[in-house]
């Protein structure tokens, strides 16, 4: 996703103020809460946020992780861990 910063913009990818230090998961959750309602989600696959739970690649089923990794490799991605996580939990269409 490519976008230009807008006033008040904030979300999963941060607040676009140029300070990566305030874009941690904890900082984002402190500013905007734990998640969005399903009706506001832009993703085809909706995973509700669970307080205290953070999904990791260890939570991705092995077969799905293999598909995600293959999709990232086929796309020539170099950020394999981030790409595999996104593809596993959001779908390979986001590679």
Coordinates of N, CA, C and O in Angstrom, one line a residue:
X1 N 0.9 -1.2 0.0 CA 0.0 0.0 0.0 C 0.9 1.2 0.0 O 1.8 1.3 0.8
X2 N 0.6 2.1 -0.9 CA 1.4 3.4 -0.9 C 0.4 4.5 -0.8 O -0.7 4.6 -1.4
X3 N 0.8 5.5 0.1 CA -0.1 6.6 0.4 C 0.7 7.8 0.9 O 1.8 7.6 1.3
X4 N 0.2 8.9 0.7 CA 0.8 10.1 1.3 C 0.2 10.4 2.6 O -0.9 10.1 2.9
X5 N 1.0 10.9 3.6 CA 0.5 11.2 4.9 C -0.6 12.2 4.9 O -0.6 13.1 4.1
X6 N -1.6 12.0 5.8 CA -2.7 12.9 6.0 C -2.7 13.3 7.4 O -2.4 12.5 8.3
X7 N -3.2 14.4 7.7 CA -3.3 14.9 9.1 C -4.2 14.0 9.9 O -5.3 13.6 9.5
X8 N -3.7 13.5 11.1 CA -4.4 12.6 11.9 C -4.4 11.2 11.5 O -5.0 10.3 12.2
X9 N -3.6 10.9 10.5 CA -3.6 9.5 10.0 C -2.8 8.6 11.0 O -1.8 9.0 11.6
X10 N -3.4 7.4 11.3 CA -2.8 6.5 12.2 C -3.3 5.1 11.9 O -4.5 5.0 11.4
X11 N -2.6 4.1 12.3 CA -3.1 2.8 12.1 C -2.0 1.7 12.2 O -0.9 2.0 12.7
X12 N -2.3 0.6 11.7 CA -1.4 -0.6 11.8 C 0.0 -0.3 11.3 O 1.0 -0.8 11.8
X13 N 0.2 0.6 10.3 CA 1.5 0.9 9.7 C 2.1 2.1 10.4 O 3.2 2.6 10.0
X14 N 1.5 2.7 11.4 CA 2.0 3.8 12.1 C 1.3 5.1 11.8 O 0.2 5.1 11.2
X15 N 1.9 6.2 12.3 CA 1.2 7.5 12.1 C 1.9 8.4 11.1 O 1.5 9.6 11.0
X16 N 2.9 7.9 10.4 CA 3.5 8.7 9.3 C 4.1 10.0 9.7 O 4.1 11.0 9.0
X17 N 4.6 10.1 11.0 CA 5.3 11.3 11.4 C 6.8 11.3 11.3 O 7.5 12.2 11.7
X18 N 7.3 10.2 10.7 CA 8.7 10.1 10.4 C 9.5 9.5 11.6 O 10.7 9.4 11.6
X19 N 8.8 9.2 12.7 CA 9.4 8.7 13.9 C 9.0 7.2 14.1 O 7.9 6.9 14.7
X20 N 9.9 6.3 13.7 CA 9.5 4.9 13.8 C 9.4 4.4 15.2 O 8.8 3.4 15.5
X21 N 10.1 5.1 16.1 CA 10.0 4.8 17.5 C 8.6 4.8 18.2 O 8.4 4.2 19.2
X22 N 7.7 5.6 17.6 CA 6.4 5.6 18.1 C 5.4 4.8 17.3 O 4.2 4.9 17.4
X23 N 5.9 3.9 16.5 CA 5.1 3.0 15.7 C 5.2 1.6 16.1 O 4.9 0.7 15.3
X24 N 5.5 1.3 17.4 CA 5.5 -0.1 17.9 C 4.1 -0.5 18.1 O 3.2 0.3 18.2
X25 N 3.9 -1.8 18.2 CA 2.5 -2.3 18.4 C 1.9 -1.7 19.7 O 0.7 -1.3 19.7
X26 N 2.7 -1.6 20.7 CA 2.2 -1.1 22.0 C 1.8 0.4 21.8 O 0.7 0.8 22.3
X27 N 2.6 1.2 21.1 CA 2.3 2.6 21.0 C 1.1 2.8 20.1 O 0.3 3.7 20.4
X28 N 1.0 2.0 19.1 CA -0.2 2.2 18.2 C -1.5 1.8 19.0 O -2.5 2.5 18.9
X29 N -1.4 0.7 19.7 CA -2.6 0.3 20.5 C -3.0 1.3 21.5 O -4.1 1.5 21.8
X30 N -2.0 2.0 22.1 CA -2.2 3.0 23.1 C -3.0 4.2 22.5 O -3.8 4.8 23.1
X31 N -2.6 4.5 21.2 CA -3.2 5.7 20.5 C -4.6 5.4 20.0 O -5.5 6.2 20.1
X32 N -4.8 4.2 19.4 CA -6.0 4.0 18.6 C -6.8 2.8 19.1 O -7.9 2.5 18.6
X33 N -6.3 2.0 20.1 CA -7.0 0.9 20.5 C -6.5 -0.4 19.9 O -5.5 -0.4 19.2
X34 N -7.2 -1.5 20.2 CA -6.7 -2.8 19.8 C -7.0 -3.3 18.4 O -6.3 -4.1 17.9
X35 N -8.0 -2.7 17.8 CA -8.4 -3.2 16.5 C -9.5 -2.4 15.9 O -10.0 -1.4 16.5
X36 N -9.9 -2.8 14.7 CA -11.0 -2.1 14.0 C -12.2 -3.1 13.9 O -12.0 -4.3 13.9
X37 N -13.4 -2.6 13.9 CA -14.6 -3.4 13.7 C -14.5 -4.1 12.3 O -13.9 -3.6 11.4
X38 N -15.1 -5.3 12.2 CA -15.0 -6.0 11.0 C -15.5 -5.2 9.8 O -15.0 -5.3 8.7
X39 N -16.6 -4.4 10.0 CA -17.1 -3.6 8.9 C -16.2 -2.6 8.4 O -16.4 -2.0 7.3
X40 N -15.2 -2.2 9.1 CA -14.2 -1.2 8.7 C -12.9 -1.8 8.2 O -12.0 -1.0 7.7
X41 N -12.8 -3.1 8.3 CA -11.5 -3.7 7.9 C -11.4 -3.7 6.3 O -12.4 -3.9 5.6
X42 N -10.2 -3.4 5.9 CA -9.9 -3.4 4.4 C -9.5 -4.8 3.9 O -9.3 -4.9 2.7
X43 N -9.3 -5.7 4.8 CA -8.8 -7.0 4.4 C -9.9 -8.0 4.2 O -11.0 -8.0 4.9
X44 N -9.7 -8.9 3.3 CA -10.7 -10.0 3.0 C -10.9 -10.9 4.2 O -11.9 -11.5 4.4
X45 N -9.8 -11.2 4.8 CA -9.8 -12.1 6.0 C -9.8 -11.3 7.2 O -8.9 -10.5 7.4
X46 N -10.8 -11.4 8.1 CA -10.9 -10.6 9.3 C -10.4 -11.4 10.5 O -11.0 -12.5 10.7
X47 N -9.5 -10.9 11.2 CA -9.0 -11.6 12.5 C -9.2 -10.6 13.6 O -8.5 -9.6 13.7
X48 N -10.2 -10.8 14.4 CA -10.4 -9.9 15.5 C -9.3 -9.9 16.5 O -8.6 -10.9 16.7
X49 N -8.9 -8.7 17.0 CA -7.8 -8.6 18.0 C -8.3 -9.2 19.3 O -9.4 -9.0 19.7
X50 N -7.3 -9.8 20.0 CA -7.6 -10.4 21.3 C -6.6 -9.7 22.3 O -5.4 -9.8 22.1
X51 N -7.1 -9.0 23.3 CA -6.3 -8.4 24.2 C -5.2 -9.3 24.8 O -5.6 -10.5 25.2
X52 N -4.0 -8.9 24.8 CA -2.9 -9.7 25.4 C -2.3 -10.8 24.4 O -1.4 -11.4 24.7
X53 N -2.9 -10.9 23.3 CA -2.5 -12.0 22.3 C -1.9 -11.3 21.1 O -2.5 -10.4 20.5
X54 N -0.7 -11.6 20.7 CA -0.1 -11.2 19.5 C 0.3 -12.3 18.6 O 1.1 -13.2 19.1
X55 N -0.3 -12.4 17.5 CA 0.1 -13.5 16.6 C 1.5 -13.4 16.1 O 2.0 -12.3 15.9
X56 N 2.2 -14.6 16.0 CA 3.5 -14.6 15.5 C 3.6 -15.7 14.4 O 2.6 -16.4 14.2
X57 N 4.7 -15.8 13.7 CA 4.8 -16.9 12.7 C 4.6 -18.2 13.3 O 4.2 -19.2 12.6
X58 N 4.9 -18.4 14.6 CA 4.7 -19.7 15.2 C 3.2 -20.1 15.3 O 2.9 -21.3 15.4
X59 N 2.3 -19.1 15.2 CA 0.9 -19.4 15.2 C 0.3 -19.7 13.8 O -0.8 -20.1 13.7
X60 N 1.2 -19.6 12.8 CA 0.8 -19.9 11.4 C 0.9 -21.4 11.2 O 2.0 -22.0 11.4
X61 N -0.2 -22.1 10.8 CA -0.1 -23.6 10.5 C 1.0 -23.9 9.5 O 1.1 -23.1 8.5
X62 N 1.7 -25.0 9.7 CA 2.8 -25.3 8.8 C 2.5 -25.2 7.3 O 3.3 -24.7 6.5
X63 N 1.4 -25.8 6.9 CA 1.1 -25.8 5.4 C 0.8 -24.4 4.9 O 1.2 -24.1 3.8
X64 N 0.1 -23.6 5.7 CA -0.2 -22.2 5.3 C 1.1 -21.4 5.3 O 1.3 -20.6 4.4
X65 N 2.0 -21.7 6.2 CA 3.3 -21.0 6.3 C 4.1 -21.3 5.0 O 4.8 -20.4 4.5
X66 N 4.1 -22.6 4.6 CA 4.8 -23.0 3.4 C 4.3 -22.3 2.2 O 5.1 -21.8 1.3
X67 N 3.0 -22.2 2.1 CA 2.4 -21.4 0.9 C 2.7 -20.0 1.0 O 3.1 -19.4 -0.1
X68 N 2.7 -19.4 2.2 CA 3.0 -18.0 2.3 C 4.5 -17.7 1.9 O 4.8 -16.8 1.2
X69 N 5.4 -18.6 2.4 CA 6.8 -18.4 2.1 C 7.0 -18.5 0.6 O 7.8 -17.8 0.0
X70 N 6.4 -19.5 0.0 CA 6.6 -19.7 -1.5 C 6.1 -18.5 -2.2 O 6.7 -18.1 -3.2
X71 N 4.9 -17.9 -1.8 CA 4.4 -16.8 -2.5 C 5.4 -15.6 -2.4 O 5.6 -14.8 -3.4
X72 N 5.9 -15.4 -1.2 CA 6.9 -14.3 -1.0 C 8.2 -14.5 -1.9 O 8.7 -13.6 -2.4
X73 N 8.7 -15.7 -1.9 CA 9.8 -16.0 -2.7 C 9.6 -15.8 -4.2 O 10.4 -15.2 -4.9
X74 N 8.4 -16.3 -4.6 CA 8.0 -16.1 -6.1 C 7.9 -14.6 -6.4 O 8.2 -14.3 -7.6
X75 N 7.5 -13.8 -5.5 CA 7.4 -12.4 -5.7 C 8.7 -11.6 -5.6 O 8.8 -10.4 -5.9
X76 N 9.8 -12.4 -5.2 CA 11.1 -11.7 -5.1 C 11.2 -10.9 -3.9 O 12.1 -10.0 -3.9
X77 N 10.4 -11.1 -2.9 CA 10.4 -10.3 -1.7 C 11.7 -10.6 -0.9 O 12.2 -11.7 -0.8
X78 N 12.3 -9.6 -0.3 CA 13.5 -9.7 0.5 C 13.2 -9.6 2.0 O 14.0 -10.0 2.8
X79 N 12.0 -9.1 2.4 CA 11.6 -9.1 3.8 C 10.8 -10.3 4.1 O 9.6 -10.2 4.4
X80 N 11.5 -11.4 4.1 CA 10.7 -12.7 4.1 C 9.9 -12.9 5.4 O 8.8 -13.4 5.3
X81 N 10.4 -12.5 6.6 CA 9.7 -12.8 7.8 C 8.4 -11.9 7.8 O 7.3 -12.4 8.1
X82 N 8.5 -10.7 7.5 CA 7.3 -9.8 7.4 C 6.4 -10.2 6.3 O 5.1 -10.3 6.5
X83 N 6.9 -10.5 5.2 CA 6.0 -11.0 4.1 C 5.3 -12.3 4.4 O 4.1 -12.4 4.2
X84 N 6.0 -13.2 4.9 CA 5.4 -14.5 5.3 C 4.3 -14.3 6.3 O 3.3 -14.9 6.2
X85 N 4.6 -13.5 7.3 CA 3.6 -13.2 8.3 C 2.3 -12.6 7.7 O 1.2 -13.1 7.9
X86 N 2.5 -11.6 6.9 CA 1.3 -10.9 6.2 C 0.6 -11.9 5.3 O -0.7 -12.0 5.3
X87 N 1.3 -12.7 4.5 CA 0.7 -13.6 3.6 C 0.0 -14.8 4.4 O -1.1 -15.2 4.0
X88 N 0.5 -15.2 5.5 CA -0.1 -16.2 6.3 C -1.4 -15.8 6.9 O -2.4 -16.5 6.8
X89 N -1.4 -14.6 7.5 CA -2.6 -14.1 8.2 C -3.6 -13.3 7.5 O -4.7 -13.2 7.8
X90 N -3.1 -12.6 6.4 CA -4.0 -11.7 5.6 C -4.3 -12.4 4.3 O -5.4 -12.1 3.7
X91 N -3.4 -13.1 3.7 CA -3.6 -13.8 2.5 C -2.5 -13.5 1.5 O -1.8 -12.5 1.6
X92 N -2.2 -14.5 0.6 CA -1.1 -14.3 -0.3 C -1.4 -13.2 -1.4 O -0.5 -12.8 -2.0
X93 N -2.6 -12.7 -1.5 CA -2.9 -11.6 -2.4 C -2.2 -10.3 -1.9 O -2.1 -9.4 -2.7
X94 N -1.7 -10.3 -0.7 CA -1.1 -9.1 -0.2 C 0.4 -9.2 -0.3 O 1.1 -8.3 0.2
X95 N 1.0 -10.2 -1.0 CA 2.4 -10.3 -1.1 C 3.0 -9.2 -2.0 O 2.5 -8.8 -3.0

